[in-house]
Short mmCIF file of C-alpha atoms in Angstrom, two decimals:
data_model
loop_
_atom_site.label_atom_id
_atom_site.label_comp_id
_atom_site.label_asym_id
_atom_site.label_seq_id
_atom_site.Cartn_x
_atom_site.Cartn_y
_atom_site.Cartn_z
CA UNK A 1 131.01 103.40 110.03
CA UNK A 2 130.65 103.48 106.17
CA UNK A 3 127.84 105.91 106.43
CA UNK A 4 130.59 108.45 107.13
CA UNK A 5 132.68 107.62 103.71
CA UNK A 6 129.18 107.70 101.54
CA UNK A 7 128.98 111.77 100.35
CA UNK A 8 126.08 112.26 97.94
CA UNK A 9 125.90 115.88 95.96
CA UNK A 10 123.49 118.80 96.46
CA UNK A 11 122.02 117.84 92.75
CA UNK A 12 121.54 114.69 94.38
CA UNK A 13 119.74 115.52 97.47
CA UNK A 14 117.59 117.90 94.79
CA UNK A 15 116.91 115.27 91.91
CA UNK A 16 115.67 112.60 95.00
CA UNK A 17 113.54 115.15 96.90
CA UNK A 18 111.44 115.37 93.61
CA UNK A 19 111.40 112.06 92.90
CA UNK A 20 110.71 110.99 96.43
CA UNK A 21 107.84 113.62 96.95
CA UNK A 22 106.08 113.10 93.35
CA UNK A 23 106.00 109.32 94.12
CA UNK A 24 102.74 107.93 93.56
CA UNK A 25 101.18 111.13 94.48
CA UNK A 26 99.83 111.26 90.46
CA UNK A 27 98.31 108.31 91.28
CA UNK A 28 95.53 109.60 93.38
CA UNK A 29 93.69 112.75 93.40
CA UNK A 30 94.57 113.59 97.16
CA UNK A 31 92.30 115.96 98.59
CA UNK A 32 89.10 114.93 96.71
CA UNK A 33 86.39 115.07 99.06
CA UNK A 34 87.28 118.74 98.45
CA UNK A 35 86.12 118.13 94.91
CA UNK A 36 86.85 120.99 92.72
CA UNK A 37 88.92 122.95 95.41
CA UNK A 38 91.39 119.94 95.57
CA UNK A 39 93.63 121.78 94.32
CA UNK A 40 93.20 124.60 97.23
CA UNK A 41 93.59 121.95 100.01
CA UNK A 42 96.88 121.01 98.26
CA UNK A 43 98.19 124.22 98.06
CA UNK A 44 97.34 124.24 102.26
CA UNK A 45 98.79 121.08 102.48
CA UNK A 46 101.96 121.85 100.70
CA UNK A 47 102.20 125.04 103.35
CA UNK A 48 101.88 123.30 106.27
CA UNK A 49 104.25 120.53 104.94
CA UNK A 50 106.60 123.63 104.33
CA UNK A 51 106.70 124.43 107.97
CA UNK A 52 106.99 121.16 109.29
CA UNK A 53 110.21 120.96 106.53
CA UNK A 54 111.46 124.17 108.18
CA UNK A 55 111.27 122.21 111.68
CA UNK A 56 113.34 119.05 110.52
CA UNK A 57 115.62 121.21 108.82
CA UNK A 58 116.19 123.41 112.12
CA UNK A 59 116.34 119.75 113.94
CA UNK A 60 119.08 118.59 111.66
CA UNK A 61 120.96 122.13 111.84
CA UNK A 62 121.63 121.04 115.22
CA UNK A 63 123.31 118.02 114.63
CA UNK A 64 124.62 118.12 110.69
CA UNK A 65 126.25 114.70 110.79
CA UNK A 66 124.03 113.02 113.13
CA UNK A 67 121.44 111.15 111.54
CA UNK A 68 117.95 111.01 112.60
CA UNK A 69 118.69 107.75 114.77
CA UNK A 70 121.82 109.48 116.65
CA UNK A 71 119.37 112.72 117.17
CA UNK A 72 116.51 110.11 118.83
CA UNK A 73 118.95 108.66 121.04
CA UNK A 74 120.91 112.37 122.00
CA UNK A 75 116.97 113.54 122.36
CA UNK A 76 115.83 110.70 124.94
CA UNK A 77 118.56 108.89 126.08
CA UNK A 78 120.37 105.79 124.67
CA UNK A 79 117.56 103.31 125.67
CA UNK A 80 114.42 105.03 124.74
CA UNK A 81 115.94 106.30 121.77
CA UNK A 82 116.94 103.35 120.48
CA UNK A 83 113.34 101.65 121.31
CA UNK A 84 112.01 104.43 119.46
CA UNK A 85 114.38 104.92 116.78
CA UNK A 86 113.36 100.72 115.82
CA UNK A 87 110.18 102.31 115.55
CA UNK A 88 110.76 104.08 113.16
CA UNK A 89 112.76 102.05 110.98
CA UNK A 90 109.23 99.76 111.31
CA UNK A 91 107.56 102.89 109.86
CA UNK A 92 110.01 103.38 106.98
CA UNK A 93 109.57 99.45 106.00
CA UNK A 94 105.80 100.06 106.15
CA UNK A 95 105.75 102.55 104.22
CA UNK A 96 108.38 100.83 101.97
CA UNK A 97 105.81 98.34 101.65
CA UNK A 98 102.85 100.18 100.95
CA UNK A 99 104.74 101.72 97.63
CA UNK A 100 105.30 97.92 96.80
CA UNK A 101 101.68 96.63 97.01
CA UNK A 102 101.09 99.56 94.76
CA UNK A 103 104.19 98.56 91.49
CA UNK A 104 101.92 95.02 92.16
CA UNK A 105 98.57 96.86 91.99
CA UNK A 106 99.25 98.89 88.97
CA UNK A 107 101.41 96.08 87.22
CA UNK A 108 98.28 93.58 87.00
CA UNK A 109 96.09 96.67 86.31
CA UNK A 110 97.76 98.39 83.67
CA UNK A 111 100.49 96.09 82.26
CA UNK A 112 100.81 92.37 83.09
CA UNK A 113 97.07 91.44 83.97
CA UNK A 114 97.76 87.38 83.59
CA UNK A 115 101.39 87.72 85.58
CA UNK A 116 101.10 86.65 89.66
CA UNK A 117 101.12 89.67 91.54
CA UNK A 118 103.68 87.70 93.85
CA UNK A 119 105.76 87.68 91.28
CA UNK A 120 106.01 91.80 90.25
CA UNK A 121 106.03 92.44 93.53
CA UNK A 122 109.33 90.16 94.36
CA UNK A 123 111.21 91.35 91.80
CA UNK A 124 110.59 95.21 92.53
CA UNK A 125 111.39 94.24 96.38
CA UNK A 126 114.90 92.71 95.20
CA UNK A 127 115.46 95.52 92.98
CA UNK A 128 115.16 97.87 95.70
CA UNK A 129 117.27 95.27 97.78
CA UNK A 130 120.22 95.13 95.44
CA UNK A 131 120.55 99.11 95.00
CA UNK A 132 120.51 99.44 99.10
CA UNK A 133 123.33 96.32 99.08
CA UNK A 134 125.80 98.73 96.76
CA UNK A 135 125.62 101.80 99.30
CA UNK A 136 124.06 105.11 99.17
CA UNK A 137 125.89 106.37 95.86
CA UNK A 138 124.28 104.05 93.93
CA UNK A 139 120.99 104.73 95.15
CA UNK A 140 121.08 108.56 94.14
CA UNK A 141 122.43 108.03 91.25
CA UNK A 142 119.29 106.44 90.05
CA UNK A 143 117.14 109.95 90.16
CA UNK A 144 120.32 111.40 88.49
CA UNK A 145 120.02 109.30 85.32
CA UNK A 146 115.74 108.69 85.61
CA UNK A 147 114.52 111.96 86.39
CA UNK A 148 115.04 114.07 83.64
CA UNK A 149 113.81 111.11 81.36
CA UNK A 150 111.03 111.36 84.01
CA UNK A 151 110.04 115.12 83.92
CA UNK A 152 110.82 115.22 80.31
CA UNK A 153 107.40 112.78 79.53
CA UNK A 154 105.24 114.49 82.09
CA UNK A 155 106.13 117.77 80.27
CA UNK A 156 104.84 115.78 76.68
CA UNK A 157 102.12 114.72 78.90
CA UNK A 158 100.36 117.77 79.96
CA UNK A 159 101.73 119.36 76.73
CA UNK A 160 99.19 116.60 74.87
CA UNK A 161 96.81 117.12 77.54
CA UNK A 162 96.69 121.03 76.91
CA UNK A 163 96.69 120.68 73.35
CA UNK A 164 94.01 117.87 72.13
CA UNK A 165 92.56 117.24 76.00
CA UNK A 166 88.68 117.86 77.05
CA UNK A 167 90.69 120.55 79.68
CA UNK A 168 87.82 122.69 80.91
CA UNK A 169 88.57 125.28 83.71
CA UNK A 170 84.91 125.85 84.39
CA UNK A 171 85.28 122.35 86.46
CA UNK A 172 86.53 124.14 89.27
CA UNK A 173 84.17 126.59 90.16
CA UNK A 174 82.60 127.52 91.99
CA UNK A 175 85.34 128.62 94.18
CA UNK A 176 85.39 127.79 98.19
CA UNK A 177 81.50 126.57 97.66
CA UNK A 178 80.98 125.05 100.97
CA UNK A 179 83.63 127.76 102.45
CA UNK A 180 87.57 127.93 103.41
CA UNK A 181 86.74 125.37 106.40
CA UNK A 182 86.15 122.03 104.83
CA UNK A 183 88.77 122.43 102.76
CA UNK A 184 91.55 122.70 105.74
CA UNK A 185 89.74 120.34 106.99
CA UNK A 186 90.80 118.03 104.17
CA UNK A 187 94.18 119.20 104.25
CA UNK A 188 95.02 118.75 107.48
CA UNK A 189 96.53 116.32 108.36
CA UNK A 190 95.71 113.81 105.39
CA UNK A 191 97.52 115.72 102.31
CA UNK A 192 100.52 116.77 104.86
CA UNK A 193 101.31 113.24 105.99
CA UNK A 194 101.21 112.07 101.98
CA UNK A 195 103.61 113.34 100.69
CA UNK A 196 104.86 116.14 102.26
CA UNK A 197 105.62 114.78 105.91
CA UNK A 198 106.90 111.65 104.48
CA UNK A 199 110.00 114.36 103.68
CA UNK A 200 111.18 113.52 107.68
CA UNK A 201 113.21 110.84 105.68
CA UNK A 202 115.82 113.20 104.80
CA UNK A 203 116.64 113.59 108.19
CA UNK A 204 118.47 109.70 107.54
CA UNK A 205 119.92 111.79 104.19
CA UNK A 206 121.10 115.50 105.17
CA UNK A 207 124.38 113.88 107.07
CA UNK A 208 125.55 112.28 103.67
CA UNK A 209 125.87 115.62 101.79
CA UNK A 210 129.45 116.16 101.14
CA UNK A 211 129.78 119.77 102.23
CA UNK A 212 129.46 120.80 105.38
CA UNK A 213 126.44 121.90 106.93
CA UNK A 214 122.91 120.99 105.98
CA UNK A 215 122.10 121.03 102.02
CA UNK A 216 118.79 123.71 102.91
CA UNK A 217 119.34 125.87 99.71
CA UNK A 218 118.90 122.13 97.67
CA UNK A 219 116.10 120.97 99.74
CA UNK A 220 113.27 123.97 99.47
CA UNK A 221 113.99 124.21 96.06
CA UNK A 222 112.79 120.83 95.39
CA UNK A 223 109.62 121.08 97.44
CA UNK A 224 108.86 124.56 95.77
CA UNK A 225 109.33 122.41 92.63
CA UNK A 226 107.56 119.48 93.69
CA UNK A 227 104.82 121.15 95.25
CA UNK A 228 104.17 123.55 92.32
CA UNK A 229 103.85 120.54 89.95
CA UNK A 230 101.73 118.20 92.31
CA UNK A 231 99.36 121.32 92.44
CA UNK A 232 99.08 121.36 88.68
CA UNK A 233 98.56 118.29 88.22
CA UNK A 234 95.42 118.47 90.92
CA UNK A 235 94.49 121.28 88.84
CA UNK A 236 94.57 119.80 85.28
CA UNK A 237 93.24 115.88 86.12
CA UNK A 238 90.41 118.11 87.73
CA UNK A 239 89.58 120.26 84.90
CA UNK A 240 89.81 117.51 82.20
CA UNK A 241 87.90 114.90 84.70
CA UNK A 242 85.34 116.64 86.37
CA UNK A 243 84.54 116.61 90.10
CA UNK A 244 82.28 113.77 89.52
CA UNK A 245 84.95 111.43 87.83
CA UNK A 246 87.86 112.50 89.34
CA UNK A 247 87.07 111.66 92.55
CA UNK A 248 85.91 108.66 92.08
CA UNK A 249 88.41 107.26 89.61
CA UNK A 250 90.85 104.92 90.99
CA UNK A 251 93.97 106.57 89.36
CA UNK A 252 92.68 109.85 88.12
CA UNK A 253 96.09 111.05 86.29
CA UNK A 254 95.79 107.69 84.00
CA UNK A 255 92.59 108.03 82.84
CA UNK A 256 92.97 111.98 81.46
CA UNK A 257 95.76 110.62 79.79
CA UNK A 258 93.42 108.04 77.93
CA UNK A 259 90.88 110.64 76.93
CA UNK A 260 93.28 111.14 74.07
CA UNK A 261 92.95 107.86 72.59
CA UNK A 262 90.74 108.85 69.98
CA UNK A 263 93.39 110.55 68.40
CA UNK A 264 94.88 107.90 65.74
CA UNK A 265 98.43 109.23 66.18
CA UNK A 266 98.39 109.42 69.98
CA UNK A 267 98.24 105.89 71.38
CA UNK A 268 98.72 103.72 74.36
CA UNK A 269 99.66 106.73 76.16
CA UNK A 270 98.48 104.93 79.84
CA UNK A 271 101.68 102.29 78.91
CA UNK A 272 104.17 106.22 79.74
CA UNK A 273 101.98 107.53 82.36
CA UNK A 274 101.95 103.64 84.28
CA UNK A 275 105.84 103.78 83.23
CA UNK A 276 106.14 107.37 85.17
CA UNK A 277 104.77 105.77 88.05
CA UNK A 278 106.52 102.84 87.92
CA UNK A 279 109.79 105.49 88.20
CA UNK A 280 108.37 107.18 91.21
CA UNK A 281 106.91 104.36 93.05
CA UNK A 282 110.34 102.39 92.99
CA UNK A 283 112.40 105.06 94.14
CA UNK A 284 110.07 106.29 96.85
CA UNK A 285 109.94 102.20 97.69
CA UNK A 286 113.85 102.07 97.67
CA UNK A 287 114.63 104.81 99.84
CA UNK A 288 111.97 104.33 102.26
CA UNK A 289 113.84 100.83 102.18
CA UNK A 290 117.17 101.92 102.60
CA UNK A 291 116.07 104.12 105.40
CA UNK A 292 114.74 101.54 107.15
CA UNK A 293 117.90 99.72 106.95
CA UNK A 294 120.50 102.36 107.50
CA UNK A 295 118.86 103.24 110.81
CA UNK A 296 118.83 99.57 112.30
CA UNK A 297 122.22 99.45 111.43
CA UNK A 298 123.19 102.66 113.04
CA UNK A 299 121.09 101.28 116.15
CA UNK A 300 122.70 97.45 115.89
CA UNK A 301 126.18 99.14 115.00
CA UNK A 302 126.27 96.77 112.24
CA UNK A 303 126.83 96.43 108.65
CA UNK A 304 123.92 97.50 106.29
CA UNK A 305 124.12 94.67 104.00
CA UNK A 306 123.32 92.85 107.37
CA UNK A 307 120.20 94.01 107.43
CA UNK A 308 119.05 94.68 103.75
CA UNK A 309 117.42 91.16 103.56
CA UNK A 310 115.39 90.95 106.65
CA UNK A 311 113.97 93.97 105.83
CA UNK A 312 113.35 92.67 102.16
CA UNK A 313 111.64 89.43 103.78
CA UNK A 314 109.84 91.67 106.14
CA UNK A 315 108.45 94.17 103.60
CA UNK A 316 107.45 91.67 100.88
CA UNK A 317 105.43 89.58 103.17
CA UNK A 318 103.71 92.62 104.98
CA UNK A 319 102.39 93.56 101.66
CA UNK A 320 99.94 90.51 101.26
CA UNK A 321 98.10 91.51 104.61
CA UNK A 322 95.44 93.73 102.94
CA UNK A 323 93.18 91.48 101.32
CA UNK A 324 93.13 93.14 97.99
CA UNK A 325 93.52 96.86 96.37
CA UNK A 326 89.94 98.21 97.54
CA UNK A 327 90.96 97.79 101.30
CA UNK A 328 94.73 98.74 100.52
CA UNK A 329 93.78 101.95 99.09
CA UNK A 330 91.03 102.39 102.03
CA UNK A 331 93.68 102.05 105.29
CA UNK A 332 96.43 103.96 102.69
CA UNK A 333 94.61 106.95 102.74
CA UNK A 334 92.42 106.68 105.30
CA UNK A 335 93.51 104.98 108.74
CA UNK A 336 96.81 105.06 108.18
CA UNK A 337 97.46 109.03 106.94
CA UNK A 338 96.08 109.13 111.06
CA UNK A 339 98.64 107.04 112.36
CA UNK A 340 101.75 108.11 110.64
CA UNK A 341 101.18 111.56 112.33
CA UNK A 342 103.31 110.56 115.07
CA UNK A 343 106.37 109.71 113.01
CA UNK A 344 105.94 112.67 110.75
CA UNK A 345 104.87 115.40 113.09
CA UNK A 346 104.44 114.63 116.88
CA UNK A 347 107.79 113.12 117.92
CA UNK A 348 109.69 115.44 115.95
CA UNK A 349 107.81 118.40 117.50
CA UNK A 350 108.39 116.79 120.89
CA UNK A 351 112.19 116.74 120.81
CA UNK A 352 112.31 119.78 119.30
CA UNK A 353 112.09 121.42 123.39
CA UNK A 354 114.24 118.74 124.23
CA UNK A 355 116.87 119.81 122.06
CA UNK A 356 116.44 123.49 122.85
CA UNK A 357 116.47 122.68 126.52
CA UNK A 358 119.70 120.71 126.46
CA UNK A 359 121.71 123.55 124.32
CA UNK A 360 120.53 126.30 126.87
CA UNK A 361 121.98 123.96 129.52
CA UNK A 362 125.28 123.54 127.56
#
């Protein structure tokens, strides 16, 4: 099959696995009914999203050129595999979608309030659609060329923020005020299925590297990276915002960055911080896209560009179902963070004996 000719680079695999895991995680301020120990819960939920790394990485060891779909099927036999294995590539569209309703949210908030939401959201799904059509090289080279532009402005950012921002540490205390408890509590398993579970997609990525093996020393040092960062940023929207503010704001990183428009020589700064996100949310849209189509085609043993516009037609429609951005955001992080638990954590831990069981039998 052509997934077998596609090799993608270890700075690849590295560049995407930040880009993929930072997302539209700025967006919110995940683990705010912790208030100002949001940060704490995501340093837990970045630890337990470690270990549950550690198992897909030990998962893919087993197999380094079988892709997550060939692992269902070894795991539970071709039929149920497969059956399952469609499930997921279900998962990967919805999740494909969700990032999509999100460009469209943030493009009539932010950008182009007069423009049909329809219309944003169409031409980010056949963006995504056309990168998928020219193969997997094409789609890692986009972090390659975006994300030091990328890290480059968020490092302006909180340089700005530092500088001339209302940044006031006292915000988080006190420390652990209603105890360690609650704030695991929030953690678990909300902050580890966004973002850090959502990582199982590399298990559709580790079999393109073009070395042998699985690309492990490439992978943890992107979440170390990622995670550090998505913990600062908790930290500083948090100290500039205020538990009050910050946890009610809609997109918390956006509106610390506008507390420096006072300054005359420091302005429309929300037009790079919704451009940022733009960057994330696309990517994390397009490879939750091509995910979804790579494994029906490994299940179909058919071409990918077979598939890339069903999936389009599939994932733009899905994302009119919520009725508008209060309800999206509600089921997003709410409902939803439940479900996807499954995907991220119990099936994987499930064939995890399965596979042990079958190589002490071999």
């Amino acid at each position: 099959m052509k997934e077998h000719q596609e090799r993608i680079s270890s700075v690849q695999i590295f560049f995407m696995v930040i880009f993929f895991e930072i997302g539209s995680t700025p967006l919110f301020l995940l683990g705010g009914k912790a208030k100002q120990d949001s940060w704490i819960a995501m340093s837990i939920g970045a630890l337990a999203g470690f270990l549950l790394l550690l198992v897909f990485l030990w998962i893919q060891q087993r197999s380094p050129r079988s892709s997550w779909m060939n692992i269902l099927q070894h795991g539970f036999g071709r039929i149920a595999g497969t059956a399952v294995g469609a499930l997921y590539c279900l998962y990967f569209a919805y999740e494909s979608m969700r990032n999509v309703r999100d460009l469209g949210e943030l493009t009539k908030l932010a950008v182009l309030p007069h423009t049909p939401m329809y219309l944003t959201m169409l031409i980010f799904v056949s963006i995504g659609g056309y990168a998928i059509s020219k193969g997997a090289e094409v789609v890692f080279n986009l972090p390659e060329l975006l994300l030091p532009f990328v890290m480059l402005s968020y490092a302006v950012l909180i340089a700005l923020l530092l500088t001339f921002g209302n940044v006031d540490f006292t915000n988080l205390q006190p420390v652990l005020e209603q105890g360690f408890l609650p704030v695991v509590q929030v953690a678990l398993p909300d902050i580890v299925s966004f973002p850090f579970g959502q990582m199982l997609v590399f298990l559709m990525i580790w079999p393109l590297w073009n070395q042998r093996g699985v690309p492990v020393k490439s992978t943890l040092l992107g979440y170390f990276v990622v995670s550090l960062f998505l913990i600062f940023m908790n930290v500083l929207n948090m100290a500039i915002l205020g538990p009050a503010i910050a946890t009610t704001s809609q997109f918390p990183f956006l509106k610390s960055a506008r507390t420096l428009s006072h300054f005359l020589f420091i302005e429309r700064l929300d037009l790079i911080v919704t451009s940022l996100l733009f960057y994330g949310l696309l990517m994390k849209m397009t490879l939750f896209f091509f995910c979804a189509v790579r494994g029906m085609a490994q299940l179909t043993q058919r071409s990918d560009k077979l598939w890339v516009i069903p999936f389009a037609l599939l994932i733009y429609a899905a994302s009119f179902i919520e009725r508008g951005y209060v309800q999206h955001f509600a089921i997003g992080l709410g409902p939803s963070l439940k479900v996807v638990t499954v995907f991220q954590i119990a099936i994987p831990l499930l064939i995890l004996p399965i596979l042990l069981i079958r190589r002490r039998i071999r």
